[in-house]
Coordinates of C-alpha atoms in Angstrom, one line a residue:
M783 CA 246.6 -57.7 106.1
K784 CA 243.1 -56.9 104.7
K785 CA 241.9 -53.3 105.4
Q786 CA 238.6 -53.4 107.2
Y787 CA 235.7 -52.0 105.2
I788 CA 233.9 -49.1 107.0
S789 CA 230.6 -48.2 105.3
G790 CA 230.4 -44.7 106.6
T791 CA 229.4 -42.5 109.5
W792 CA 226.2 -40.9 110.8
K793 CA 226.4 -37.1 110.6
Q794 CA 224.4 -34.8 112.9
Q795 CA 222.2 -32.3 111.2
D796 CA 219.7 -29.9 112.8
N797 CA 217.3 -32.5 114.2
Y798 CA 218.3 -35.7 112.5
K799 CA 221.4 -37.7 111.5
S800 CA 222.2 -38.4 107.8
F801 CA 224.4 -41.2 106.7
L802 CA 227.7 -40.2 105.0
P803 CA 229.1 -43.3 103.1
T804 CA 232.8 -43.9 103.0
Y805 CA 234.2 -43.0 99.5
I806 CA 234.7 -46.1 97.4
N807 CA 237.3 -45.0 94.8
Q808 CA 239.9 -47.3 96.2
E809 CA 241.1 -50.9 96.1
F810 CA 238.8 -53.5 97.6
D811 CA 239.6 -56.9 99.2
W812 CA 237.5 -59.5 100.8
E813 CA 238.0 -62.4 103.2
D814 CA 235.0 -64.7 102.7
K815 CA 236.2 -67.4 100.2
K816 CA 232.6 -68.1 99.2
I817 CA 232.7 -64.9 97.2
N818 CA 235.5 -66.4 95.1
T819 CA 233.2 -69.4 94.3
L820 CA 230.2 -67.3 93.6
L821 CA 232.2 -65.0 91.4
E822 CA 233.5 -67.9 89.3
K823 CA 230.0 -69.3 88.9
A824 CA 228.5 -65.9 88.1
N825 CA 231.1 -65.2 85.4
L826 CA 230.6 -68.7 84.0
E827 CA 226.8 -68.3 83.8
L828 CA 227.0 -64.8 82.3
G829 CA 229.4 -66.2 79.6
K830 CA 226.9 -68.9 78.8
L831 CA 224.0 -66.4 78.6
E832 CA 226.0 -64.0 76.4
S833 CA 227.0 -66.9 74.0
F834 CA 223.5 -68.3 73.9
S835 CA 222.0 -64.8 73.2
N836 CA 224.4 -64.3 70.3
F837 CA 223.5 -67.8 68.9
I838 CA 219.7 -67.2 68.8
P839 CA 218.4 -65.9 65.4
D840 CA 216.2 -62.8 65.5
I841 CA 217.0 -62.3 69.2
D842 CA 215.9 -58.7 69.2
F843 CA 212.3 -60.0 68.8
F844 CA 212.6 -61.7 72.2
I845 CA 214.7 -58.9 73.9
S846 CA 211.6 -56.7 74.2
M847 CA 210.0 -59.3 76.5
H848 CA 213.2 -59.5 78.6
I849 CA 213.1 -55.7 78.9
G850 CA 209.4 -55.8 79.8
K851 CA 210.0 -58.3 82.5
E852 CA 212.9 -56.4 84.0
A853 CA 210.8 -53.2 83.9
I854 CA 207.8 -54.8 85.6
Q855 CA 209.9 -56.5 88.4
S856 CA 212.0 -53.4 89.0
S857 CA 208.8 -51.3 89.3
K858 CA 207.1 -53.9 91.5
I859 CA 209.9 -53.4 94.1
E860 CA 208.7 -49.8 94.3
G861 CA 205.1 -50.8 94.8
T862 CA 203.6 -50.8 91.3
K863 CA 201.1 -53.6 90.4
T864 CA 201.4 -53.8 86.7
E865 CA 201.5 -57.2 85.0
L866 CA 203.1 -58.1 81.7
D867 CA 199.8 -58.5 79.9
D868 CA 199.0 -54.8 80.7
L869 CA 201.8 -53.7 78.3
F870 CA 200.0 -55.2 75.3
V871 CA 196.3 -54.6 76.1
E872 CA 194.6 -51.2 76.2
K873 CA 191.7 -51.1 78.6
N874 CA 189.4 -48.2 79.2
D875 CA 188.2 -49.4 82.6
K876 CA 191.6 -48.9 84.4
T877 CA 191.8 -46.6 87.4
F878 CA 194.2 -43.6 87.3
E879 CA 196.5 -45.5 89.7
E880 CA 196.6 -48.5 87.3
K881 CA 197.3 -46.3 84.3
N882 CA 200.1 -44.5 86.3
D883 CA 201.6 -47.9 87.2
I884 CA 201.6 -49.0 83.5
Q885 CA 203.2 -45.7 82.4
E886 CA 205.9 -46.1 85.0
V887 CA 206.8 -49.5 83.5
K888 CA 206.7 -48.1 80.0
N889 CA 209.0 -45.3 81.1
Y890 CA 211.4 -47.8 82.5
I891 CA 211.5 -49.6 79.2
Q892 CA 212.1 -46.4 77.3
A893 CA 214.8 -45.3 79.8
L894 CA 216.7 -48.6 79.4
K895 CA 216.6 -48.5 75.6
F896 CA 217.7 -44.8 75.6
G897 CA 220.4 -45.6 78.1
I898 CA 221.8 -48.3 75.9
Q899 CA 221.8 -45.9 72.9
L900 CA 223.5 -43.2 75.0
L901 CA 226.4 -45.6 75.8
D902 CA 227.6 -44.9 72.2
E903 CA 228.0 -41.3 73.0
L904 CA 228.6 -41.0 76.8
P905 CA 230.5 -43.1 79.4
L906 CA 228.4 -44.4 82.3
S907 CA 228.1 -41.2 84.4
F908 CA 225.7 -39.0 86.3
R909 CA 225.2 -37.1 83.1
L910 CA 223.8 -40.3 81.5
F911 CA 221.9 -41.3 84.7
S912 CA 220.2 -37.9 84.8
Q913 CA 219.0 -38.2 81.2
I914 CA 217.4 -41.6 81.8
H915 CA 216.0 -40.4 85.1
K916 CA 214.2 -37.6 83.2
I917 CA 212.5 -40.2 81.1
L918 CA 211.8 -42.5 84.0
L919 CA 209.7 -39.8 85.8
Q920 CA 208.0 -38.3 82.8
S921 CA 204.2 -38.0 83.3
V922 CA 204.0 -40.2 86.4
R923 CA 203.9 -39.8 90.1
G924 CA 207.4 -38.4 90.4
E925 CA 207.1 -35.8 87.7
H926 CA 207.2 -33.0 90.2
K927 CA 210.3 -34.4 92.0
G928 CA 213.0 -32.9 89.7
P929 CA 213.2 -35.4 86.8
G930 CA 216.8 -35.5 85.6
E931 CA 218.0 -33.3 88.4
I932 CA 220.3 -34.1 91.4
R933 CA 218.4 -33.3 94.5
T934 CA 219.0 -30.1 96.4
S935 CA 217.1 -31.0 99.5
Q936 CA 217.1 -33.9 102.0
N937 CA 215.3 -37.1 101.2
W938 CA 214.7 -40.1 103.4
I939 CA 213.6 -43.8 103.0
G940 CA 210.6 -45.2 104.9
G941 CA 208.5 -43.5 107.6
T942 CA 206.0 -40.7 107.3
N943 CA 208.5 -38.0 107.9
I944 CA 212.2 -37.5 108.5
S945 CA 211.9 -37.9 112.3
N946 CA 210.7 -41.6 112.0
A947 CA 212.6 -42.4 108.7
F948 CA 214.1 -45.9 108.2
F949 CA 217.2 -44.4 106.5
I950 CA 218.4 -40.9 105.8
P951 CA 220.9 -40.6 102.9
P952 CA 223.7 -38.0 102.7
H953 CA 222.9 -34.3 103.3
K954 CA 222.6 -32.2 100.2
N955 CA 225.9 -30.4 101.1
D956 CA 227.7 -33.8 101.0
L957 CA 226.1 -35.0 97.9
S958 CA 228.5 -33.5 95.3
D959 CA 231.6 -35.1 96.9
C960 CA 229.8 -38.5 97.1
I961 CA 228.8 -38.3 93.4
T962 CA 232.3 -37.2 92.3
D963 CA 233.8 -40.2 94.2
L964 CA 231.4 -42.7 92.7
E965 CA 232.0 -41.4 89.2
K966 CA 235.8 -41.7 89.7
F967 CA 235.3 -45.2 90.9
L968 CA 233.1 -46.0 87.8
H969 CA 236.0 -44.8 85.5
N970 CA 239.0 -46.0 87.5
N971 CA 240.5 -48.8 85.4
T972 CA 243.6 -49.1 87.5
L973 CA 241.8 -50.8 90.4
E974 CA 242.2 -54.5 90.3
I975 CA 238.6 -55.3 91.2
P976 CA 236.5 -57.9 89.2
E977 CA 233.8 -56.3 87.2
L978 CA 230.9 -58.1 89.0
I979 CA 232.3 -57.1 92.4
K980 CA 232.7 -53.6 91.2
I981 CA 229.1 -53.2 89.9
A982 CA 227.8 -54.7 93.2
L983 CA 229.7 -52.0 95.1
I984 CA 228.5 -49.3 92.6
H985 CA 224.9 -50.4 93.1
Y986 CA 225.2 -50.4 96.9
Q987 CA 226.9 -46.9 96.9
F988 CA 224.3 -45.4 94.5
E989 CA 221.4 -46.7 96.6
T990 CA 223.0 -45.3 99.7
I991 CA 223.7 -41.9 98.2
H992 CA 220.2 -41.7 96.8
P993 CA 221.1 -38.7 94.6
Y994 CA 217.5 -38.0 93.3
L995 CA 214.3 -37.2 95.1
D996 CA 212.5 -40.1 93.5
G997 CA 213.3 -43.1 91.3
N998 CA 216.7 -44.0 92.8
G999 CA 215.9 -47.7 93.2
R1000 CA 214.9 -48.1 89.5
I1001 CA 217.9 -46.1 88.3
G1002 CA 220.2 -48.1 90.5
R1003 CA 219.0 -51.3 89.0
L1004 CA 219.2 -49.9 85.4
I1005 CA 222.8 -49.1 86.1
I1006 CA 223.6 -52.8 86.6
I1007 CA 222.4 -53.7 83.1
L1008 CA 224.1 -50.6 81.5
Y1009 CA 227.4 -51.4 83.3
L1010 CA 227.4 -55.0 82.0
I1011 CA 226.7 -53.8 78.5
E1012 CA 229.3 -51.0 78.7
K1013 CA 232.0 -53.4 79.9
K1014 CA 231.0 -55.8 77.0
I1015 CA 230.1 -58.6 79.5
L1016 CA 226.7 -58.6 77.8
S1017 CA 225.9 -57.2 74.4
R1018 CA 222.1 -57.0 75.1
P1019 CA 219.8 -56.5 78.1
V1020 CA 219.1 -60.2 78.7
L1021 CA 219.7 -60.3 82.4
Y1022 CA 216.5 -59.3 84.4
I1023 CA 218.1 -59.2 87.8
S1024 CA 215.2 -57.1 89.2
D1025 CA 213.2 -60.3 89.2
F1026 CA 215.6 -61.8 91.7
F1027 CA 215.5 -58.7 93.8
E1028 CA 211.7 -58.5 93.7
R1029 CA 211.3 -62.2 94.7
N1030 CA 213.8 -61.6 97.6
K1031 CA 212.8 -58.1 98.4
G1032 CA 213.1 -58.4 102.1
E1033 CA 216.6 -59.9 101.9
Y1034 CA 217.5 -57.2 99.3
Y1035 CA 216.7 -54.4 101.6
N1036 CA 218.1 -56.2 104.6
A1037 CA 221.4 -56.7 102.7
L1038 CA 221.7 -53.0 101.9
T1039 CA 220.8 -52.1 105.5
L1040 CA 223.3 -54.6 106.9
V1041 CA 226.2 -52.8 105.2
R1042 CA 225.3 -49.4 106.6
N1043 CA 224.7 -50.8 110.1
T1044 CA 227.4 -53.4 110.5
N1045 CA 229.9 -52.8 107.6
D1046 CA 229.1 -56.2 106.2
I1047 CA 229.6 -55.5 102.5
E1048 CA 230.6 -59.1 101.9
Y1049 CA 227.1 -60.3 102.7
F1050 CA 225.6 -57.9 100.1
I1051 CA 228.2 -59.0 97.5
K1052 CA 227.3 -62.7 98.1
F1053 CA 223.6 -61.8 97.8
F1054 CA 224.3 -59.9 94.6
L1055 CA 226.4 -62.6 93.0
T1056 CA 223.7 -65.2 93.9
G1057 CA 221.2 -63.0 92.1
V1058 CA 223.4 -62.9 89.0
I1059 CA 223.8 -66.7 89.0
E1060 CA 220.1 -67.5 89.5
T1061 CA 218.9 -64.9 87.0
C1062 CA 221.4 -66.1 84.3
K1063 CA 220.1 -69.7 84.8
S1064 CA 216.5 -68.4 84.5
S1065 CA 217.3 -66.4 81.4
L1066 CA 219.0 -69.4 79.8
Y1067 CA 216.0 -71.7 80.5
T1068 CA 213.7 -69.0 79.0
F1069 CA 215.8 -68.8 75.8
E1070 CA 215.9 -72.6 75.5
E1071 CA 212.1 -72.7 75.9
I1072 CA 211.7 -70.0 73.3
L1073 CA 213.6 -72.0 70.7
R1074 CA 211.6 -75.1 71.5
I1075 CA 208.3 -73.2 71.1
K1076 CA 209.5 -71.6 67.9
E1077 CA 210.5 -74.9 66.4
V1078 CA 207.2 -76.6 67.4
F1079 CA 205.0 -73.9 66.0
S1080 CA 207.1 -73.3 62.9
E1081 CA 206.4 -77.0 62.0
K1082 CA 202.7 -76.4 62.5
I1083 CA 202.9 -73.3 60.2
L1084 CA 204.2 -75.5 57.3
L1085 CA 200.7 -77.2 57.2
F1086 CA 199.0 -73.8 56.4
G1087 CA 199.6 -74.4 52.7
H1088 CA 199.3 -71.2 50.6
K1089 CA 198.8 -69.2 53.8
A1090 CA 202.1 -70.4 55.3
E1091 CA 204.1 -67.3 54.3
K1092 CA 201.6 -64.9 56.1
A1093 CA 201.2 -67.3 59.0
S1094 CA 205.0 -67.4 59.4
K1095 CA 205.1 -63.6 59.5
L1096 CA 202.4 -63.5 62.1
L1097 CA 204.2 -66.1 64.3
H1098 CA 207.4 -64.1 64.0
F1099 CA 205.5 -61.0 65.1
L1100 CA 204.0 -62.7 68.1
F1101 CA 207.4 -63.1 69.7
S1102 CA 207.6 -59.3 70.2
K1103 CA 203.8 -58.7 70.7
P1104 CA 202.3 -61.9 72.3
I1105 CA 198.8 -60.4 72.7
V1106 CA 197.1 -59.3 69.4
N1107 CA 193.7 -58.4 67.9
S1108 CA 192.4 -58.5 64.4
K1109 CA 193.5 -55.0 63.7
D1110 CA 197.1 -55.9 64.5
V1111 CA 197.0 -58.7 62.0
Q1112 CA 195.4 -56.5 59.3
N1113 CA 198.1 -53.9 59.7
L1114 CA 200.9 -56.4 59.9
L1115 CA 199.9 -58.5 56.8
K1116 CA 198.0 -55.8 54.9
V1117 CA 194.9 -58.1 54.7
T1118 CA 191.2 -57.7 55.0
P1119 CA 189.4 -58.1 58.4
T1120 CA 187.9 -61.4 57.1
T1121 CA 191.3 -62.8 56.2
A1122 CA 192.8 -61.6 59.5
N1123 CA 190.0 -63.2 61.5
T1124 CA 190.3 -66.5 59.6
L1125 CA 194.1 -66.7 60.2
L1126 CA 193.6 -65.9 63.9
H1127 CA 190.9 -68.6 64.2
E1128 CA 193.3 -71.1 62.5
F1129 CA 196.1 -70.1 65.0
V1130 CA 193.6 -70.9 67.8
E1131 CA 192.7 -74.2 66.2
C1132 CA 196.3 -75.4 66.1
E1133 CA 196.8 -74.1 69.7
I1134 CA 199.3 -71.4 69.0
L1135 CA 196.9 -68.7 70.3
I1136 CA 194.2 -68.7 72.9
E1137 CA 191.1 -66.5 72.3
N1138 CA 189.9 -64.3 75.2
T1139 CA 186.2 -65.2 75.2
Q1140 CA 185.4 -62.6 77.9
L1141 CA 185.5 -59.8 75.3
K1142 CA 182.9 -60.1 72.6
R1143 CA 183.3 -56.9 70.6
Y1144 CA 187.0 -56.5 71.1
K1145 CA 188.5 -60.0 70.8
I1146 CA 192.1 -60.4 71.8
Y1147 CA 194.3 -63.5 71.3
T1148 CA 197.1 -64.5 73.6
F1149 CA 200.4 -66.4 72.7
E1150 CA 200.0 -68.0 76.1
S1151 CA 202.8 -70.6 75.9
Y1152 CA 205.3 -67.9 75.2
L1153 CA 203.9 -65.2 77.5
R1154 CA 203.9 -67.7 80.4
L1155 CA 207.7 -67.8 80.3
F1156 CA 208.0 -64.2 81.4
R1157 CA 205.2 -64.0 84.0

């Protein structure tokens, strides 16, 4: 008979109740047969995505855009308002708030890249989480909230103070045992739990523990990608699942809350697996469109005659930096301003680039057909 899942208990503190989650380092079973169907589909779609990403030549040029999309959508869930274009265009007229939002996204990108590098040296663990957490909060709003440090005080979610909080995570005195249990679960290879079910449970438990004073949501979503890479389900960060969470933000938070209030972990797992399936399909479509665009524009480049070699190099560059100016082209191709401007004009003429006519002194050119795939 299936053991009933109990999410945890509310523990009385001085003038509030904190939530103490049940330890998860144990076997897990489910009853809802829809999970089996979703799990099969999710594994199939992930396999397709991994195979396709290995097939694409020069894929690392496109990966930076996938990481950028993941970073923006994950940060949007927390309230930032940065758009993809902001990562490539420096503007002096941005407010402090806008600059801070952009820096948060850039930190997320750096944290993810560093986390992937760290997997060569460390297992997925709180030691690794804390290192990427330190990068995540560097020089942004949360820089005074213990970057890289497990919290030593009570935090809460929602509300203006702890008395009207929406959710209060475990007390600081319970945190160490919760973290130890989660780490044991991460490394327990004797449990017969499918990897996608396991990472869904890990993500839920991490968000419930809320081990840092700030940045828990973003770290929790970074863990999903890092886990899939560590387990060799994916070899690169090509799954931007935060896009699904952001588009379904209400249901995402509702699914997490439902587990704590009603023990319905199966609802969250179904939501999570649906997100994996939809995101895989979206990523596959994006890759297919990238290859189509690359083929169409590569054929146009052949008509550039003696400039074809430089034009080909510029086109290649645009897949990692889709918004450029004359200086970018000069530095890339080691050419004069006149040559760079001429080449950019020819790219506009053959509809590879669109010139931003709003800026007269500082012209920028957008690889719009490519950029649109990630907006």
